Amino acid sequence: MERYPHLKQTDPEIYELIRKQTNYESSTLKMIASESFVSFSVLEACGSILTNKYAEGYPEARYYEGNEFVDQIENLAINRAKQLFGAEHANVQPYSGSPANNAVYRALLKTGDKLMGMPVPNGGHLTHGWKVNFSGTDYVQIPYGPHPETGKFDMDQIRQIAKKERPKMIWVGATAYPHKIEYNDFAEIAQEIDAYLVADIAHINALIIAGVHPDPVPCCDIVSSTSHKMLRGPRAGFLLSKIEDRLQSKYFSDHKLNLAQRVDRAVFPGLQGGPHLHIIAGMAAAFQEALTQEFKNYGVQIVKNAKRLADSLLAKGYYLAGGGTDTHLMILDFRNENFTGKDAAKALAKSGIIANFNMVPGDPRSPFVTSGVRLGTQSLTTMGMKETDMEKVAGWIHRVCQNITRIDEESPKIRQEIADFCSQFQIPGITKP
Ligand code: DSN
């Protein structure tokens, strides 16, 4: 059956560009660590008539009429999120990860309060207090990061910073940290200084669901996530929280609302208007897929693939920030090369390997060029690739880096080999029924 027949007829320009992007994504290696492929079911829910509806408020407490069925949809999304993560409370309305994180600030802090978070060059997210983001201009970031030598968190050093600065909140989570995060260690520190602990698990939620990474839900006050990335849902965010606020008497003694209510209030009406119901339906569909054993197997395989890719690259003489990976991602470290991370990312893309340039810890180059390239295995795992396929991928990455000065000559050959290779796999939402 032809895809998008109506669009093809009414808007051939957009139709053609979507078709080209689809072909591009199915004939290249999608290695951006924050992307994935969603199923046809998720696409159908997101493309449904729910996009037409306004439903400001929450289920059974809306400011608009006509919400009998959308209330049931949002409740399904909420309940599946709670079941998936074992959470006391879930809010599925944030439009994406940054609005979700913005709501965390509104629920927990006052303007000018101190928070501990990782700066972007250390592997943190913009919304963890980075200076050019609202979280860095309206609040005060106390920075921390992986130890420059080991590339791993040094909990003694982090405790020392926390005790000296006494932030009101600690963010734990990253966009470019290749190791497991021990949330309990952070929780001990947060308790010692009466700080809220908030985990941002957008990058690694499937690894937590699969049980290959520690679970932040029992020991964190709030857990923030996106539903895209490795969770393979729509472009959106969600928040999990405790119901009661363990620090209420210290920071919110005159407040009538508990933590869950403050989170909900922060999202709506604090920051957002009408929820995107088509996206919430897509999120519910993705959560249902994530509740299966197949999804857990996928989470396990992501890490196996990443480890094999990392080992293959190390064996070829490459450096990886932090020495390797126990997540879905790794960062090739080109500090010793006479090309930049950006040069490498462009050469890789030309050859059919799509990644992004990324700072490495202690990067001497500017964020506009960097010395690193971040690679993730979740999309390749979604296509069905296994460890031996990762060895082939490492081989292509090596060929690109070796031929970087004559990439225009070499890339068409590699691009074709990769397209032939990709055609052997089924891709959810594209070719897989
Ligand atoms: N932009 C995302 C990433 O690539 O990691 C974070 O939100």
Coordinates of C-alpha atoms and ligand atoms in Angstrom, one line a residue:
M1 CA 0.0 0.0 0.0
E2 CA 1.2 3.4 -0.8
R3 CA 2.2 5.6 2.2
Y4 CA 0.7 9.0 2.6
P5 CA -1.6 8.9 -0.5
H6 CA -3.5 12.1 0.5
L7 CA -0.3 14.1 1.1
K8 CA 1.1 12.9 -2.2
Q9 CA -1.9 14.3 -4.0
T10 CA -2.3 17.6 -2.1
D11 CA 1.3 18.5 -1.2
P12 CA 3.7 16.6 -3.4
E13 CA 6.6 18.8 -2.2
I14 CA 6.3 17.7 1.4
Y15 CA 5.4 14.2 0.4
E16 CA 8.6 13.9 -1.7
L17 CA 10.8 15.2 1.0
I18 CA 9.3 12.8 3.6
R19 CA 9.9 10.0 1.0
K20 CA 13.5 11.0 0.5
Q21 CA 14.1 11.2 4.3
T22 CA 12.6 7.8 4.7
N23 CA 14.9 6.3 2.0
Y24 CA 17.9 8.1 3.6
E25 CA 17.2 6.8 7.0
S26 CA 16.7 3.2 5.8
S27 CA 19.9 3.2 3.7
T28 CA 22.2 4.7 6.3
L29 CA 23.4 3.7 9.8
K30 CA 21.5 5.9 12.3
M31 CA 24.0 6.2 15.1
I32 CA 22.9 9.5 16.7
A33 CA 22.6 8.3 20.3
S34 CA 19.3 10.0 20.9
E35 CA 17.3 8.8 17.9
S36 CA 15.5 5.6 17.0
F37 CA 12.7 4.2 14.9
V38 CA 9.1 4.0 16.2
S39 CA 6.6 1.3 15.2
F40 CA 3.8 1.7 12.8
S41 CA 1.4 1.6 15.8
V42 CA 3.1 4.6 17.4
L43 CA 3.1 6.4 14.0
E44 CA -0.6 5.7 13.6
A45 CA -1.5 7.0 17.1
C46 CA 0.5 10.1 16.5
G47 CA -1.1 10.7 13.1
S48 CA -4.6 10.2 14.4
I49 CA -7.5 12.7 14.8
L50 CA -6.6 13.3 18.4
T51 CA -4.5 16.1 17.1
N52 CA -7.8 18.0 16.7
K53 CA -8.8 18.0 20.3
Y54 CA -8.2 20.5 23.2
A55 CA -8.3 19.1 26.7
E56 CA -6.6 21.6 29.0
G57 CA -6.4 20.2 32.5
Y58 CA -6.1 16.5 33.5
P59 CA -8.4 13.5 33.2
E60 CA -11.7 14.1 34.8
A61 CA -10.8 17.7 35.5
R62 CA -10.7 19.4 32.1
Y63 CA -11.6 22.9 31.1
Y64 CA -13.1 21.7 27.8
E65 CA -16.0 19.4 27.1
G66 CA -15.9 16.2 24.9
N67 CA -13.2 14.4 26.7
E68 CA -14.7 11.0 27.6
F69 CA -12.4 9.1 25.4
V70 CA -9.3 11.2 25.6
D71 CA -9.5 11.0 29.4
Q72 CA -9.3 7.2 29.0
I73 CA -6.3 7.6 26.6
E74 CA -4.4 9.8 29.0
N75 CA -5.2 7.5 31.9
L76 CA -3.9 4.6 30.0
A77 CA -0.6 6.4 29.2
I78 CA -0.3 7.4 32.9
N79 CA -1.0 3.9 34.2
R80 CA 1.3 2.2 31.7
A81 CA 4.1 4.7 32.6
K82 CA 3.6 3.9 36.3
Q83 CA 3.6 0.2 35.7
L84 CA 6.6 0.3 33.4
F85 CA 8.8 2.2 35.9
G86 CA 7.1 1.2 39.2
A87 CA 6.4 4.9 39.9
E88 CA 3.9 6.4 42.4
H89 CA 2.9 9.2 40.0
A90 CA 3.2 10.0 36.3
N91 CA 2.6 13.1 34.2
V92 CA 2.6 12.5 30.5
Q93 CA 1.8 16.0 29.2
P94 CA 5.3 17.6 28.8
Y95 CA 5.8 18.5 25.2
S96 CA 9.3 17.2 25.3
G97 CA 12.3 16.7 27.5
S98 CA 13.2 20.4 28.0
P99 CA 9.7 21.4 29.0
A100 CA 9.6 18.4 31.4
N101 CA 12.8 19.6 33.0
N102 CA 11.5 23.1 33.1
A103 CA 8.6 21.8 35.1
V104 CA 11.0 20.2 37.5
Y105 CA 12.5 23.6 38.3
R106 CA 9.1 25.1 38.8
A107 CA 8.0 22.3 41.1
L108 CA 11.2 22.3 43.3
L109 CA 13.1 25.6 43.1
K110 CA 12.7 29.3 43.3
T111 CA 14.5 31.6 40.9
G112 CA 18.1 32.0 41.9
D113 CA 18.3 28.7 43.8
K114 CA 21.4 26.6 43.5
L115 CA 21.3 23.2 41.7
M116 CA 24.1 20.7 41.0
G117 CA 24.3 19.6 37.4
M118 CA 26.7 18.6 34.7
P119 CA 27.7 21.3 32.2
V120 CA 27.1 20.4 28.5
P121 CA 30.9 19.8 27.8
N122 CA 30.9 17.3 30.7
G123 CA 28.1 15.3 29.2
G124 CA 25.1 17.1 30.8
H125 CA 22.0 18.5 29.1
L126 CA 21.3 22.2 28.4
T127 CA 18.5 22.1 31.0
H128 CA 20.7 20.9 33.8
G129 CA 21.9 24.4 34.4
W130 CA 24.0 25.2 31.4
K131 CA 24.7 28.9 31.1
V132 CA 22.9 29.7 27.8
N133 CA 19.7 27.9 28.8
F134 CA 16.9 29.2 31.1
S135 CA 18.2 26.8 33.7
G136 CA 21.6 28.5 33.8
T137 CA 20.3 32.1 33.6
D138 CA 17.4 31.8 36.1
Y139 CA 19.1 29.4 38.5
V140 CA 22.7 28.9 39.7
Q141 CA 24.5 25.8 38.4
I142 CA 27.1 24.2 40.6
P143 CA 29.0 22.1 38.1
Y144 CA 30.2 18.5 38.5
G145 CA 31.3 15.9 36.0
P146 CA 33.2 12.7 35.4
H147 CA 36.8 12.6 36.7
P148 CA 39.1 13.9 33.9
E149 CA 41.4 10.9 34.2
T150 CA 38.9 8.0 34.7
G151 CA 36.0 9.5 32.8
K152 CA 33.8 8.1 35.6
F153 CA 32.0 9.8 38.5
D154 CA 34.2 10.2 41.6
M155 CA 31.6 10.1 44.4
D156 CA 34.0 11.5 47.0
Q157 CA 34.6 14.5 44.8
I158 CA 30.9 14.9 44.1
R159 CA 30.1 14.7 47.8
Q160 CA 32.7 17.3 48.6
I161 CA 31.2 19.8 46.1
A162 CA 27.7 19.1 47.4
K163 CA 28.6 19.6 51.0
K164 CA 30.4 22.8 50.3
E165 CA 27.8 24.3 48.0
R166 CA 24.6 22.8 49.5
P167 CA 22.5 23.0 46.3
K168 CA 18.7 22.5 46.7
M169 CA 18.6 20.0 43.9
I170 CA 20.9 17.6 42.2
W171 CA 20.4 16.5 38.6
V172 CA 21.8 13.1 37.8
G173 CA 21.6 12.2 34.1
A174 CA 23.5 12.8 31.0
T175 CA 23.5 13.0 27.2
A176 CA 27.1 11.8 26.8
Y177 CA 28.2 9.7 29.8
P178 CA 29.1 6.1 28.7
H179 CA 28.9 4.5 32.2
K180 CA 26.3 3.2 34.6
I181 CA 25.0 5.7 37.1
E182 CA 24.6 4.5 40.7
Y183 CA 21.6 6.5 41.7
N184 CA 21.8 5.3 45.3
D185 CA 25.2 6.9 45.8
F186 CA 23.7 10.2 44.6
A187 CA 20.7 9.7 46.9
E188 CA 22.9 9.3 49.9
I189 CA 24.5 12.7 49.1
A190 CA 21.2 14.3 48.5
Q191 CA 19.9 13.1 51.8
E192 CA 23.0 14.3 53.7
I193 CA 22.5 17.9 52.4
D194 CA 18.6 18.0 52.2
A195 CA 18.6 18.3 48.5
Y196 CA 16.1 17.0 46.0
L197 CA 17.4 14.3 43.7
V198 CA 16.2 14.3 40.1
A199 CA 17.2 11.8 37.5
D200 CA 17.1 12.6 33.8
I201 CA 16.9 9.1 32.2
A202 CA 16.0 10.2 28.7
H203 CA 19.0 8.6 27.2
I204 CA 19.0 5.3 29.1
N205 CA 15.3 4.5 30.0
A206 CA 15.3 1.3 28.0
L207 CA 18.4 0.1 29.8
I208 CA 16.6 0.7 33.1
I209 CA 13.5 -1.1 31.9
A210 CA 15.6 -4.0 30.8
G211 CA 17.3 -4.2 34.2
V212 CA 20.8 -3.7 32.8
H213 CA 21.1 -0.3 34.6
P214 CA 20.3 0.7 38.1
D215 CA 16.7 1.9 38.8
P216 CA 16.5 5.5 39.9
V217 CA 12.7 5.5 40.7
P218 CA 13.0 4.2 44.3
C219 CA 15.6 6.7 45.4
C220 CA 14.8 9.9 43.4
D221 CA 12.2 12.5 44.1
I222 CA 11.5 13.1 40.4
V223 CA 12.5 11.2 37.3
S224 CA 12.3 13.0 34.0
S225 CA 12.4 11.4 30.6
T226 CA 11.7 11.8 26.9
S227 CA 9.5 9.1 25.3
H228 CA 11.5 9.2 22.0
K229 CA 15.2 8.2 22.0
M230 CA 15.7 4.5 22.9
L231 CA 12.1 4.2 24.3
R232 CA 10.9 4.3 20.7
G233 CA 7.9 6.5 21.4
P234 CA 6.8 9.9 20.1
R235 CA 8.6 13.1 20.5
A236 CA 7.5 14.0 24.0
G237 CA 8.5 14.1 27.7
F238 CA 7.1 12.6 30.9
L239 CA 7.7 13.0 34.6
L240 CA 7.6 10.3 37.3
S241 CA 7.5 11.4 40.9
K242 CA 6.9 10.4 44.5
I243 CA 3.5 11.6 45.8
E244 CA 4.7 13.0 49.1
D245 CA 7.6 15.5 49.4
R246 CA 10.2 14.3 51.8
L247 CA 11.5 17.8 52.2
Q248 CA 8.2 19.6 52.4
S249 CA 8.6 20.8 55.9
K250 CA 12.0 22.3 55.0
Y251 CA 11.2 24.0 51.7
F252 CA 7.5 24.1 51.2
S253 CA 6.0 24.2 54.7
D254 CA 3.4 26.9 53.7
H255 CA 2.4 25.0 50.6
K256 CA -0.8 23.0 50.5
L257 CA 0.2 20.8 47.6
N258 CA 2.3 17.6 47.8
L259 CA 5.1 16.8 45.3
A260 CA 2.9 15.1 42.7
Q261 CA 0.4 17.9 42.8
R262 CA 3.2 20.5 42.4
V263 CA 4.6 18.6 39.4
D264 CA 1.2 18.5 37.8
R265 CA 0.7 22.2 38.5
A266 CA 4.1 23.1 37.1
V267 CA 3.3 21.3 33.8
F268 CA -0.2 22.7 33.5
P269 CA -1.1 25.5 34.0
G270 CA 2.4 26.6 35.0
L271 CA 4.1 26.0 31.6
Q272 CA 1.8 24.5 29.1
G273 CA -1.7 24.8 27.7
G274 CA -3.5 22.0 25.9
P275 CA -1.8 18.6 26.0
H276 CA -0.9 17.0 22.7
L277 CA -3.4 14.1 22.9
H278 CA -2.2 12.4 19.6
I279 CA 1.3 12.3 21.1
I280 CA 0.0 11.0 24.5
A281 CA -1.8 8.2 22.6
G282 CA 1.5 7.4 20.8
M283 CA 3.2 7.4 24.1
A284 CA 0.7 5.0 25.6
A285 CA 1.3 2.7 22.5
A286 CA 5.1 2.9 23.0
F287 CA 4.7 2.2 26.8
Q288 CA 2.7 -0.9 25.9
E289 CA 5.4 -2.1 23.6
A290 CA 8.0 -1.4 26.3
L291 CA 6.1 -3.6 28.8
T292 CA 7.0 -6.7 26.7
Q293 CA 9.8 -9.2 27.1
E294 CA 10.9 -8.4 23.6
F295 CA 11.6 -4.8 24.6
K296 CA 13.7 -6.0 27.6
N297 CA 15.7 -8.2 25.2
Y298 CA 16.2 -5.1 23.0
G299 CA 17.6 -3.2 26.1
V300 CA 20.0 -6.0 26.8
Q301 CA 21.1 -6.2 23.2
I302 CA 21.7 -2.4 22.9
V303 CA 24.5 -2.7 25.5
K304 CA 26.0 -5.9 24.1
N305 CA 26.2 -4.2 20.7
A306 CA 27.7 -1.0 22.2
K307 CA 30.3 -3.0 24.0
R308 CA 31.3 -5.0 20.9
L309 CA 31.5 -1.8 18.8
A310 CA 33.6 -0.1 21.5
D311 CA 35.9 -3.2 21.8
S312 CA 36.3 -3.3 18.0
L313 CA 37.2 0.4 17.8
L314 CA 39.6 0.1 20.7
A315 CA 41.2 -2.9 19.0
K316 CA 41.8 -0.7 15.9
G317 CA 43.6 1.8 18.1
Y318 CA 40.9 4.4 18.7
Y319 CA 40.5 6.2 22.0
L320 CA 37.1 6.3 23.6
A321 CA 36.2 8.9 26.3
G322 CA 36.0 7.0 29.6
G323 CA 37.7 4.0 28.1
G324 CA 34.6 2.2 26.7
T325 CA 31.0 1.9 27.5
D326 CA 28.3 0.1 29.6
T327 CA 25.5 2.1 28.0
H328 CA 24.2 2.5 24.4
L329 CA 26.8 5.2 23.6
M330 CA 30.5 5.9 23.2
I331 CA 32.5 9.0 22.3
L332 CA 35.3 8.6 19.9
D333 CA 38.1 10.9 21.2
F334 CA 40.1 12.6 18.4
R335 CA 42.1 14.9 20.6
N336 CA 45.3 13.5 19.2
E337 CA 44.2 13.7 15.6
N338 CA 44.7 16.6 13.2
F339 CA 41.1 16.5 12.3
T340 CA 38.2 17.6 14.5
G341 CA 35.0 15.9 15.7
K342 CA 33.1 17.9 13.2
D343 CA 35.4 16.8 10.3
A344 CA 34.9 13.2 11.3
A345 CA 31.1 13.5 11.7
K346 CA 30.8 15.1 8.3
A347 CA 33.0 12.4 6.7
L348 CA 31.0 9.7 8.4
A349 CA 27.7 11.2 7.3
K350 CA 29.0 11.4 3.7
S351 CA 29.7 7.7 3.9
G352 CA 26.3 6.7 5.4
I353 CA 27.1 6.7 9.1
I354 CA 25.0 9.4 10.8
A355 CA 26.3 10.6 14.1
N356 CA 27.1 14.0 15.8
F357 CA 30.2 15.8 16.8
N358 CA 30.5 16.0 20.6
M359 CA 32.8 17.5 23.2
V360 CA 35.1 15.0 25.0
P361 CA 35.9 15.7 28.7
G362 CA 38.7 18.3 28.8
D363 CA 38.2 19.1 25.1
P364 CA 40.7 21.7 24.0
R365 CA 38.6 22.5 20.8
S366 CA 35.5 24.7 20.7
P367 CA 32.0 23.3 21.0
F368 CA 31.5 24.3 17.3
V369 CA 34.0 21.7 16.1
T370 CA 34.9 19.6 19.2
S371 CA 37.3 16.6 19.3
G372 CA 34.7 13.9 19.6
V373 CA 32.0 11.9 17.8
R374 CA 29.2 10.4 19.8
L375 CA 27.9 7.0 18.6
G376 CA 24.8 5.1 19.8
T377 CA 23.7 1.6 19.1
Q378 CA 19.9 1.7 19.9
S379 CA 18.7 2.3 16.3
L380 CA 20.9 -0.4 14.8
T381 CA 19.7 -2.8 17.6
T382 CA 16.1 -1.8 16.6
M383 CA 16.9 -2.9 13.0
G384 CA 17.9 -6.3 14.4
M385 CA 21.7 -6.0 14.3
K386 CA 23.8 -8.1 16.6
E387 CA 27.4 -8.1 17.8
T388 CA 29.0 -9.4 14.6
D389 CA 27.3 -6.6 12.7
M390 CA 29.0 -4.1 15.1
E391 CA 32.4 -5.4 13.9
K392 CA 31.4 -4.5 10.3
V393 CA 30.3 -1.0 11.5
A394 CA 33.6 -0.5 13.3
G395 CA 35.3 -1.5 10.0
W396 CA 33.5 1.2 8.1
I397 CA 34.1 3.9 10.8
H398 CA 37.8 2.9 10.5
R399 CA 37.8 3.2 6.8
V400 CA 36.3 6.7 7.0
C401 CA 38.7 7.9 9.6
Q402 CA 41.7 6.5 7.7
N403 CA 40.6 8.2 4.5
I404 CA 39.4 11.4 5.9
T405 CA 41.6 13.5 3.6
R406 CA 40.3 11.8 0.5
I407 CA 36.8 11.2 1.7
D408 CA 35.1 12.4 -1.5
E409 CA 36.8 9.6 -3.3
E410 CA 36.2 6.9 -0.7
S411 CA 32.7 7.8 0.6
P412 CA 30.6 6.7 -2.4
K413 CA 32.0 3.1 -2.1
I414 CA 31.3 2.9 1.6
R415 CA 27.9 4.6 1.2
Q416 CA 26.9 1.9 -1.3
E417 CA 28.2 -1.0 0.9
I418 CA 26.2 0.4 3.9
A419 CA 23.0 0.8 1.8
D420 CA 23.3 -2.8 0.7
F421 CA 23.9 -3.9 4.2
C422 CA 21.0 -1.9 5.6
S423 CA 18.6 -3.4 3.0
Q424 CA 19.0 -6.8 4.8
F425 CA 17.2 -5.5 7.9
Q426 CA 13.6 -4.7 8.7
I427 CA 12.9 -1.3 10.1
P428 CA 10.0 -0.5 12.4
G429 CA 7.7 2.2 11.0
I430 CA 9.4 1.8 7.6
T431 CA 9.5 -1.8 6.4
K432 CA 8.7 -3.9 9.4
P433 CA 5.0 -4.7 9.6
Ligands
DSN1 N1 19.4 16.4 21.9 C1 19.5 15.3 22.8 C2 20.7 14.4 22.5 O1 21.1 14.3 21.4 O2 21.3 13.9 23.4 C3 19.4 15.6 24.2 O3 18.1 16.1 24.4

